[in-house]
XYZ file of C-alpha atoms in Angstrom:
558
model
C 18.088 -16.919 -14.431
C 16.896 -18.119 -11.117
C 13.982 -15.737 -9.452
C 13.019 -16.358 -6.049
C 9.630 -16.572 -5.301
C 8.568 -13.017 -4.982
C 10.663 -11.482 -7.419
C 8.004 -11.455 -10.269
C 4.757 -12.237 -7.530
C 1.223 -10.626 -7.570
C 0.767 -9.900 -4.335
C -3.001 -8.535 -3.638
C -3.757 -5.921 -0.702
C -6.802 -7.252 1.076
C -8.134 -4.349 3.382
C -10.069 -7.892 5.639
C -13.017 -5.457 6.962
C -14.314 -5.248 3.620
C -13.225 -8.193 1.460
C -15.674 -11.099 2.913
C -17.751 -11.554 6.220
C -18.506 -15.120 7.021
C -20.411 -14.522 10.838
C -22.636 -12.197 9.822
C -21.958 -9.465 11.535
C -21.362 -6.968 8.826
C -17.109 -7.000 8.977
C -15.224 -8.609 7.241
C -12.830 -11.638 8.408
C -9.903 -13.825 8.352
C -11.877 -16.958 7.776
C -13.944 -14.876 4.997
C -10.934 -14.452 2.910
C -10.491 -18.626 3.480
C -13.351 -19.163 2.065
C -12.385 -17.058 -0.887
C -8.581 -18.254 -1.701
C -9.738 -20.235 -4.585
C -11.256 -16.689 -6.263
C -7.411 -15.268 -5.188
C -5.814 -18.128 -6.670
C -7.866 -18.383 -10.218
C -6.661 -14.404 -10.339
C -3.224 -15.243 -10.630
C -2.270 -14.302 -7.137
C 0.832 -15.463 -5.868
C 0.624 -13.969 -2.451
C -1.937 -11.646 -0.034
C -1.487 -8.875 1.582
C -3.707 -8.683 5.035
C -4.096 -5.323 6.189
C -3.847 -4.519 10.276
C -5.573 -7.651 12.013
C -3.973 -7.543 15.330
C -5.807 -6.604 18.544
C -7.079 -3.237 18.871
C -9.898 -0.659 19.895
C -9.819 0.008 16.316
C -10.612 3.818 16.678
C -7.813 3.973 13.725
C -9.366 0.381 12.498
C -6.266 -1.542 13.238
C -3.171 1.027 12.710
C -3.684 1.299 16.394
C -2.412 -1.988 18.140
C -3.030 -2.869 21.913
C -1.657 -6.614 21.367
C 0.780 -7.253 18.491
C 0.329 -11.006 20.105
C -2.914 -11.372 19.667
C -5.829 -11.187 16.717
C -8.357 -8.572 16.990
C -11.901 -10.809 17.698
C -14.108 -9.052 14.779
C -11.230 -10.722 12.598
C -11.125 -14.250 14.147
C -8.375 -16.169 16.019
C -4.540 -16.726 15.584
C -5.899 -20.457 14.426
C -8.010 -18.851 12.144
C -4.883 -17.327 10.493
C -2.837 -20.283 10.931
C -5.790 -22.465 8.563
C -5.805 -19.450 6.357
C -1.666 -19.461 5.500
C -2.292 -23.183 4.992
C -5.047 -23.307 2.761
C -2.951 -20.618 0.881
C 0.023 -22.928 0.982
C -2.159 -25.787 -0.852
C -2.595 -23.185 -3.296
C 1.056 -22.675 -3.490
C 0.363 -18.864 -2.456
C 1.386 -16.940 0.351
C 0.401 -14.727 3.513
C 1.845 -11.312 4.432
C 0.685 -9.074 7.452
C 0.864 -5.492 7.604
C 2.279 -4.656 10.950
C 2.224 -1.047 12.274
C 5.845 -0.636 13.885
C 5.650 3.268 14.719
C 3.112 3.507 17.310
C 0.519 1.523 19.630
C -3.099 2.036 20.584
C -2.929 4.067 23.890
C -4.821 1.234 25.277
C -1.744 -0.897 25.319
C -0.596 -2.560 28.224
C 2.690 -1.346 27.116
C 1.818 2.697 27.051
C -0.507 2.546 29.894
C 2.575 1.011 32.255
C 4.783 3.602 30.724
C 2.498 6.176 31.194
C 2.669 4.774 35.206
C 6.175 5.281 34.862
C 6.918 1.677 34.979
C 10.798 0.903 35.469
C 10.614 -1.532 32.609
C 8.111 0.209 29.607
C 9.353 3.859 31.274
C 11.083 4.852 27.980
C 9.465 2.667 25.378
C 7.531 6.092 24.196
C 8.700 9.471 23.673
C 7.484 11.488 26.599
C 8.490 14.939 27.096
C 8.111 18.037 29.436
C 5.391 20.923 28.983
C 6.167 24.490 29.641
C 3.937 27.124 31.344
C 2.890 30.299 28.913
C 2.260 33.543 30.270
C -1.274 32.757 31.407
C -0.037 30.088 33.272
C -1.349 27.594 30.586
C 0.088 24.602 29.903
C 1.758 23.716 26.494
C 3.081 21.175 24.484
C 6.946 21.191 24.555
C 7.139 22.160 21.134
C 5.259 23.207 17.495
C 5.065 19.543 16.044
C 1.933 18.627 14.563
C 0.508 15.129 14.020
C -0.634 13.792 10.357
C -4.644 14.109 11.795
C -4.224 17.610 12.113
C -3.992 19.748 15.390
C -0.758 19.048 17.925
C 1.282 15.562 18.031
C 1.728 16.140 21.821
C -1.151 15.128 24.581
C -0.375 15.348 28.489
C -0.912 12.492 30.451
C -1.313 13.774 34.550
C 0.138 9.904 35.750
C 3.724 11.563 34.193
C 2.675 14.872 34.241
C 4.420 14.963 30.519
C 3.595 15.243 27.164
C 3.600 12.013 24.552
C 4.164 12.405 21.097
C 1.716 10.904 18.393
C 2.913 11.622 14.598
C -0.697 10.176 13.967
C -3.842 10.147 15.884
C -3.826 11.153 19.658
C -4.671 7.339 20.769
C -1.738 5.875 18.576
C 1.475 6.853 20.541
C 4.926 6.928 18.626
C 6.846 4.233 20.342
C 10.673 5.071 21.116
C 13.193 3.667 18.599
C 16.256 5.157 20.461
C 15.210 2.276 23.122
C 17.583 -0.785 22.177
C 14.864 -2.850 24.359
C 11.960 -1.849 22.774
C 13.964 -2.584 19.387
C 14.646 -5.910 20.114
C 10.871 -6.344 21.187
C 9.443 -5.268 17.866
C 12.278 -7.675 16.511
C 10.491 -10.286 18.949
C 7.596 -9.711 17.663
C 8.464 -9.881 13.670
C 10.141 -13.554 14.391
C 6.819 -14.645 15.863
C 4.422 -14.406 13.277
C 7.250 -15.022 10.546
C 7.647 -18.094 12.087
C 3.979 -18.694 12.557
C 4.204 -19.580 8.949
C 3.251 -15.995 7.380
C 5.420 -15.241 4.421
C 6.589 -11.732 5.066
C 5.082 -8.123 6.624
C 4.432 -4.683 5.172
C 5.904 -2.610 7.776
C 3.374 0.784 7.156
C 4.796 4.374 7.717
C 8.542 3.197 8.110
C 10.095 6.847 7.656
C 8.243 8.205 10.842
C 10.042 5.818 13.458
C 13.005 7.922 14.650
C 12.798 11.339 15.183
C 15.442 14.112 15.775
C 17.964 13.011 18.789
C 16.970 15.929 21.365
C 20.947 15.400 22.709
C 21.809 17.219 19.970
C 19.404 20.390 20.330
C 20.007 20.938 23.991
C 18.152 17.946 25.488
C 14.931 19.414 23.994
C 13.105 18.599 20.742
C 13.384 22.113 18.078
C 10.592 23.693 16.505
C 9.948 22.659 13.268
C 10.235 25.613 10.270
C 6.588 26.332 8.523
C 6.255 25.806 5.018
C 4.784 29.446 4.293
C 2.288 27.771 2.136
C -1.017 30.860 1.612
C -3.938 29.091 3.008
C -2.537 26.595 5.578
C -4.074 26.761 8.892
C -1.696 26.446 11.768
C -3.018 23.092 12.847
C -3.069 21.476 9.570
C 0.194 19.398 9.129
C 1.170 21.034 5.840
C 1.941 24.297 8.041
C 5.415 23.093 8.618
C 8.470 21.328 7.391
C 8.423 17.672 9.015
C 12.408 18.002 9.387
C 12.807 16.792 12.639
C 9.674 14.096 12.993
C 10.029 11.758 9.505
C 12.712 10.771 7.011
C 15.724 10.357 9.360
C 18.920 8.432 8.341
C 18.247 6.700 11.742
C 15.145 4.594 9.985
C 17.326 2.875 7.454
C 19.580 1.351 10.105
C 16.684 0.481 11.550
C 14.993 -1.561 8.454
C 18.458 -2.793 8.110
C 18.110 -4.275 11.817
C 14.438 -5.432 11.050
C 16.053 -7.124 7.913
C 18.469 -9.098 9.545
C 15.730 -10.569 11.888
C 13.328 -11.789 8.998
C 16.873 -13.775 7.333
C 17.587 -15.190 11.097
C 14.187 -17.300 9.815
C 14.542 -17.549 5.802
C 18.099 -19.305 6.635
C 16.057 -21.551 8.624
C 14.603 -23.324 5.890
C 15.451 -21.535 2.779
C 12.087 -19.956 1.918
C 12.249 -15.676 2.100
C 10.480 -14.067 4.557
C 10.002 -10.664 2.333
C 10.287 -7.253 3.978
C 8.190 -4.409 2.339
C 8.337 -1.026 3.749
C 5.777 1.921 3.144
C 7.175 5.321 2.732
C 5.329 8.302 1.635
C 8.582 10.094 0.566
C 10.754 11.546 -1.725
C 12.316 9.143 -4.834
C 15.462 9.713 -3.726
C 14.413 8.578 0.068
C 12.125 6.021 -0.907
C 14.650 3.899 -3.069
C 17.256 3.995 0.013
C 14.762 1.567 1.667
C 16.235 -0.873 -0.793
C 19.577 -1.273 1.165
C 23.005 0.672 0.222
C 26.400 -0.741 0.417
C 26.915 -3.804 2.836
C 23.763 -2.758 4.317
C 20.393 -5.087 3.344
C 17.000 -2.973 2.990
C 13.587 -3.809 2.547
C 12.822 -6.785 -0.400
C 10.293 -4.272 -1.760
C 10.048 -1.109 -0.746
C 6.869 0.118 -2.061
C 6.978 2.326 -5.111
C 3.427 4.934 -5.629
C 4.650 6.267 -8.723
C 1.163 5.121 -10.375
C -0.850 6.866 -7.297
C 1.061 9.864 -6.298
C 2.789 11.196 -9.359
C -0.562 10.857 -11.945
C -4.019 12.342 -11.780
C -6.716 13.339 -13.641
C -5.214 15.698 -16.298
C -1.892 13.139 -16.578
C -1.101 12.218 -20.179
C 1.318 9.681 -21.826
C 4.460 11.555 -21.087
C 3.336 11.789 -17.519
C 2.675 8.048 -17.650
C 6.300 7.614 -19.640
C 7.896 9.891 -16.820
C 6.667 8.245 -13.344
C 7.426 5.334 -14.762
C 10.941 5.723 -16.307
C 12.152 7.459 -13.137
C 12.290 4.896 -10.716
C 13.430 2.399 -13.209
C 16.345 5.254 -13.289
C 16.713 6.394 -9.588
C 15.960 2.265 -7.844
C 19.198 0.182 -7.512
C 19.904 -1.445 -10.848
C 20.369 -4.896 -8.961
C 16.996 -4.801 -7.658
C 13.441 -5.638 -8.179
C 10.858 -2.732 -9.452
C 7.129 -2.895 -8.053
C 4.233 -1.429 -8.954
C 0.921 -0.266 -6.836
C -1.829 1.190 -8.613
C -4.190 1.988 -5.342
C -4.130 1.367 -1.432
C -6.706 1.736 1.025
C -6.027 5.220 1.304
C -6.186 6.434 -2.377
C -8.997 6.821 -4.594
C -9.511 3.856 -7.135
C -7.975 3.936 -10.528
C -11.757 3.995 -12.197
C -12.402 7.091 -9.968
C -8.932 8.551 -9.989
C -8.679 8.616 -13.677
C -11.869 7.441 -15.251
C -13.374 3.762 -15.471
C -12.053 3.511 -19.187
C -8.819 3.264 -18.356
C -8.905 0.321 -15.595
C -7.241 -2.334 -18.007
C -4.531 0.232 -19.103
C -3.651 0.951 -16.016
C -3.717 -3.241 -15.226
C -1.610 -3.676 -17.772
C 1.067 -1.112 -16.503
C 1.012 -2.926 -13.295
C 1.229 -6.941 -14.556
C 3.873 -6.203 -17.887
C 6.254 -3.445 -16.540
C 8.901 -5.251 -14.805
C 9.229 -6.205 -11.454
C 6.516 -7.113 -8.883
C 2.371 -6.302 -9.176
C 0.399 -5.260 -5.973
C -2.990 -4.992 -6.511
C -5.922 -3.481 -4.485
C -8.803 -5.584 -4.091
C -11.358 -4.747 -6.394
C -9.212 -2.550 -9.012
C -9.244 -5.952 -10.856
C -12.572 -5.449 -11.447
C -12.257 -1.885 -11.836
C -14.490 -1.198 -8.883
C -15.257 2.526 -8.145
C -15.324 4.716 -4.708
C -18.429 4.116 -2.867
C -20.424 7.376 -1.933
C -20.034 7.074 2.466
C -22.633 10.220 3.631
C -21.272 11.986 6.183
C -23.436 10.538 9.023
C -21.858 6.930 8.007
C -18.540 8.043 8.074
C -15.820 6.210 9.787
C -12.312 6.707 8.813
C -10.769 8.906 11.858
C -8.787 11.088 9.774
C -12.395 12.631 8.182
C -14.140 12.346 11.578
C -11.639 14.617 12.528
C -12.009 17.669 10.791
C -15.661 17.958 12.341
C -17.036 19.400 9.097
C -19.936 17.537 7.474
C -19.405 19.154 4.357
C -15.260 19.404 3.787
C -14.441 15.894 5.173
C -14.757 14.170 1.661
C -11.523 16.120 0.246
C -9.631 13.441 3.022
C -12.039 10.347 3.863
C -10.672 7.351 3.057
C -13.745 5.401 3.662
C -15.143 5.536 -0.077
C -11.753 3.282 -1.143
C -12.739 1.010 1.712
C -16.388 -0.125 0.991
C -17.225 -3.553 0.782
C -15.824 -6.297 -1.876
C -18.424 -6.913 -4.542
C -18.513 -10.309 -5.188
C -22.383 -10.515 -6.622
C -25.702 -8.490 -7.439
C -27.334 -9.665 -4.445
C -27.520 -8.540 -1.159
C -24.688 -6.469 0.287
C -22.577 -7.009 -2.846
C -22.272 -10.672 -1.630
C -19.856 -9.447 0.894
C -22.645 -10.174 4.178
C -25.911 -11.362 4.991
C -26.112 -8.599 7.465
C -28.990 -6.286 7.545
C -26.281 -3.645 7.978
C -22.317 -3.527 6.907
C -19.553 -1.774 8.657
C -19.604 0.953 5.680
C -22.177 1.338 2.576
C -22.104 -0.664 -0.504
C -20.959 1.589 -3.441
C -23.252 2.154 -6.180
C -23.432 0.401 -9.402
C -22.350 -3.294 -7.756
C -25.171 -4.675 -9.397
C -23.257 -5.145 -12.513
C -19.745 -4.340 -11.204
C -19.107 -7.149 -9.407
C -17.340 -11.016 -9.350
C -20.197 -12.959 -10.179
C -20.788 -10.719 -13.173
C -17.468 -10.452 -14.360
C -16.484 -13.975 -14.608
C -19.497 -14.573 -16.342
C -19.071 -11.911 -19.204
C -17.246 -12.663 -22.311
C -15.367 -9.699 -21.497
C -14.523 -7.851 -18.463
C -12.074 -6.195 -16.678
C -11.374 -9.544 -14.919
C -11.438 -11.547 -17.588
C -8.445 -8.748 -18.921
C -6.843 -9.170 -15.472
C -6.519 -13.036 -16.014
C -5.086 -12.636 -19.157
C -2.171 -10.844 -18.023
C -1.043 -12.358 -15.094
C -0.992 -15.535 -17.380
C 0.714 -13.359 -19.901
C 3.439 -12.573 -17.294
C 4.534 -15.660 -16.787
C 6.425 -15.721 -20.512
C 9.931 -15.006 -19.923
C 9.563 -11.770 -22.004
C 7.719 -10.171 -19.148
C 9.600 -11.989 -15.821
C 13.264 -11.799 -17.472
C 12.806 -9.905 -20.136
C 13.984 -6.318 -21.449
C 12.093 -2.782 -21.308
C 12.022 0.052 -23.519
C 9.558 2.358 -23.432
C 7.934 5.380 -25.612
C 5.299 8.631 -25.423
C 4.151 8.227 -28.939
C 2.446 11.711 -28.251
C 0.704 13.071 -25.420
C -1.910 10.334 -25.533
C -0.115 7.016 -26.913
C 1.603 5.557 -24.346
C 3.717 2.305 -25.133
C 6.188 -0.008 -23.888
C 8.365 -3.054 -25.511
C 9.360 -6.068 -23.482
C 11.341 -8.536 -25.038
C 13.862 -11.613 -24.266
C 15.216 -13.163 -27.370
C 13.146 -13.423 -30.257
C 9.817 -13.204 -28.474
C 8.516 -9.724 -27.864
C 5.509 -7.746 -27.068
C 4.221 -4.615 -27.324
C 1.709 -2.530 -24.952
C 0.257 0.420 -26.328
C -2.277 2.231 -24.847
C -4.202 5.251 -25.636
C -5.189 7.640 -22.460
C -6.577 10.281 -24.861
C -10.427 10.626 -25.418
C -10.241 10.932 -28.983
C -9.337 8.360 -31.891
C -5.318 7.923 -32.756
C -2.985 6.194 -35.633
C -0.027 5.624 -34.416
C 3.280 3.705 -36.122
C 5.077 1.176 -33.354
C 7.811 0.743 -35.573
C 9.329 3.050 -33.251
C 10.568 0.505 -31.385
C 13.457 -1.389 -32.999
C 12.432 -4.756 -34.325
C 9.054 -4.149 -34.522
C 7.614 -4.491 -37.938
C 4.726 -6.095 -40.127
C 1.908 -7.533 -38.697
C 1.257 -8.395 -34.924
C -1.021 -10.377 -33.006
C -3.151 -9.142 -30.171
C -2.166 -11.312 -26.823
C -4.699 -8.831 -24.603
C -7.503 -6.304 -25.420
C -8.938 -3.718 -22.782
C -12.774 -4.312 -22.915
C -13.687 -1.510 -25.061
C -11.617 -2.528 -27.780
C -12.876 -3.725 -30.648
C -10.072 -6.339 -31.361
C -9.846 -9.767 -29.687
C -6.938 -12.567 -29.081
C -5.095 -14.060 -32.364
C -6.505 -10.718 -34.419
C -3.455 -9.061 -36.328
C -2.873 -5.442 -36.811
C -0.136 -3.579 -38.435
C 2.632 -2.433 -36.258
C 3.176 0.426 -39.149
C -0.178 1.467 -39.108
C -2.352 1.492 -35.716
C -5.328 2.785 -35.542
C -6.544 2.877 -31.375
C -9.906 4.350 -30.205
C -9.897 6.247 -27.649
C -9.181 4.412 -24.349
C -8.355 1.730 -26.200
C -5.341 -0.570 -25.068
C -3.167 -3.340 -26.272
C -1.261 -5.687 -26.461
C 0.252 -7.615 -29.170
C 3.117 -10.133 -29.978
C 5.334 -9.724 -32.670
C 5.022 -13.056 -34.910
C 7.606 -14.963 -35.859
């Protein structure tokens, strides 16, 4: 069977303040990650994943674009990404952007000449009229709230009207009912697809259309409260977001967007790959893949292994998250697999640090496609950001010095650790955009490669294990062998492998004949660090004994 190229890829999410800073000024940049390709490449990386670069006052750190034309200067220049994409190409790897289709910075040239009621950018926002209270106060034209908390309407006196912002107040939601702007953002896509970059991770996807006001009167409707005990009225789990996210309307439109990134894969043969973000239902996520005659995202991004497992998750949780989107995704279609983002907590803090190479071998060996947040390979941990560094929005916006850490993101974004000396490696700064997190000093690159065993040295091995056609074509069964044994089968032909891992803290036998054709003695492929096996040891498939934490995997001999 013929795969295209990203149909079995690692693709690694590289949030570029933090990965590598070559000018010295404490953030990190596009020709930082150049000079780091060949670390990407040795990893088994097949493609990158570049978080926002694009022009901005980056009060949102990039989500909020004034110029999607244009590279923001901390980050370098649009030659600076062009040398990047083909030093990657040498490598035979690949570049993808994340591009932020819902909203702009209000900075824009675009929002500021619609906010002037410009005849041409008039209706390229949603704008909307206030209403006087019974103080003679004026008010928002309706109970929406944005994802930062508080309303997601602010008046602007140019239009005397209210804009609506789904996120923060300087990132308005542009209008996707506006067959102009449409083609625009289509525009826009073409250009840096045809700049060379491979594809784009289109980032909160099921928040472009909202409710058609045509159909409520000409005015948006309230949206229904949850009745959740505890909410506060500004806090956006007060109501139900029926109106403001996960409208049919967005799967047309990722059908449109689609149809513009094959316009340049015909071109030359070579896919352009559309991933869409969605923080959503199953059921809603999986439409993103396309239904009927209608063509979806390439990889619409699955958090099974973030959202649906925690702390106190066991192996049928593991089993569960897993097995359902193999059930509810398109049978046709590729899986994929994201263990963190720059907006979750890191597996090693998430879970515990025990557990990184279990959860990296979930995400190379199940089927389908691996995305991988920089550092998890080297099972990094969340920095410690005190309040008085703090810099993601979202926790500088709940003005509380003591409550912000339940949402601050910033402890997921500190800075790449690539040795034990100064910043982590990552700047020869005297100061860096956010903290180095603790512990660097033997958690990092340098370290790692150097150690007989590590949880990079476990990362290599399986993306060089996934290249056997067991684990790119191959067949998946999988098992809870109790609440802490959790173990999956892939197999094509005669060759087949087995990944058992316990998530329990205490010692476990277990008996993998379970699975059919698995019998007598097998040979370990891959051991998680703690283990106390190594490559070309055998073990019994009858008899198992796993310590705790310990994971595996081994090869059936033949």
């Amino acid at each position: 069977m013929k795969l295209d190229w990203w149909e079995t890829a690692v693709f690694y999410q590289i949030y570029v303040r933090s990965f590598m800073d070559s000018d010295g000024d404490g953030v990190g940049d596009i020709n930082g990650i150049t000079s780091r390709v060949q670390y990407l490449k040795d990893l088994g990386v097949d493609a990158m994943i570049l978080s926002p670069i694009f022009k901005s006052p980056m009060y949102d750190f990039g989500f909020d674009v004034t110029d999607y034309y244009n590279i923001h200067h901390e980050y370098g220049t649009t030659e600076d990404l062009e040398i990047l994409v083909k030093k990657a190409e040498e490598l035979n790897m690949k570049v993808i952007l994340d591009f932020v289709p819902n909203h702009t910075s209000n900075d824009s040239d675009w929002f500021v000449k619609s906010s002037q009621k410009d005849e041409y950018y008039s209706d390229w926002y949603i704008w909307e009229d206030g209403h006087l209270d019974v103080n003679g106060l004026r008010r928002p034209p309706n109970n929406w709230l944005s994802f930062f908390g508080k309303s997601a309407w602010t008046y602007v006196p140019s239009r005397d009207q209210f804009y609506l912002h789904q996120f923060g107040d300087s990132e308005p939601d542009l209008n996707y009912r506006n067959p102009v702007l449409v083609e625009e953002i289509k525009t826009l896509m073409k250009y840096w697809l045809e700049k060379g970059v491979a594809g784009l991770r289109l980032s909160s996807v099921n928040y472009l259309v909202e409710a058609d006001k045509d159909l409520y009167g000409g005015h948006y409707p309230d949206e229904l409260t949850t009745g959740k005990r505890g909410v506060e009225s500004e806090n956006y789990n007060y109501l139900e977001h029926i109106y403001t996210k996960d409208q049919d309307e967005n799967y047309d439109m990722v059908s449109q967007f689609r149809e513009a990134f094959d316009s340049i894969t015909i071109r030359d043969n070579v896919t352009r790959v559309l991933m869409t973000e969605a923080c959503t239902s199953i059921k809603k996520a999986v439409k993103y893949y396309g239904e009927g005659v209608h063509s979806g995202a390439h990889i619409p991004l699955n958090f099974a292994l973030t959202k649906d497992l925690g702390k106190e998750s066991d192996a049928r949780d593991i089993k569960y998250a897993v097995d359902r989107w193999l059930t509810y995704k398109p049978l046709k279609k590729q899986a994929n697999w994201v263990t963190g983002t720059q907006d979750k907590s890191r597996v090693a803090s998430r879970f515990r640090p025990e557990l990184v190479d279990s959860f990296n071998m979930l995400l190379l060996l199940l089927p389908g496609i691996a995305i991988t947040y920089m550092g998890e390979e080297l099972g990094m941990v969340n920095g410690f950001v005190p309040w008085s560094e703090t810099r993601d929005p979202l926790a500088c916006g709940t003005d509380d010095p003591v409550n912000f850490i339940e949402v601050t993101r910033d402890p997921i974004r500190t800075p790449f650790q690539w040795t034990n000396g100064k910043n982590a490696g990552f700047s020869d700064a005297d100061k860096t955009w956010l903290p180095v997190a603790e512990g660097y000093e033997h958690n990092n690159v340098a370290n790692e490669k150097a150690a007989a065993r590590s949880h990079y040295q476990v990362y290599r091995s399986l993306t060089g294990l996934r290249a056997r056609p067991a684990f790119r074509l191959g067949r998946y069964e999988s098992v809870a062998l109790n609440k802490d044994i959790f173990a999956f089968k892939r197999w094509y032909n005669d060759d087949a492998y087995v990944v058992v891992m316990n998530v329990g803290k205490v010692y476990q036998v277990v008996n993998l004949t379970a699975f059919d054709l698995i019998f007598g003695q097998l040979e370990v492929e891959v051991s998680s660090v703690l283990s106390s096996r190594t490559y070309g040891d055998t073990v019994q498939a009858n008899y198992l004994d796993l310590a705790a934490d310990e994971a595996l995997v081994v090869r059936m001999q033949v």
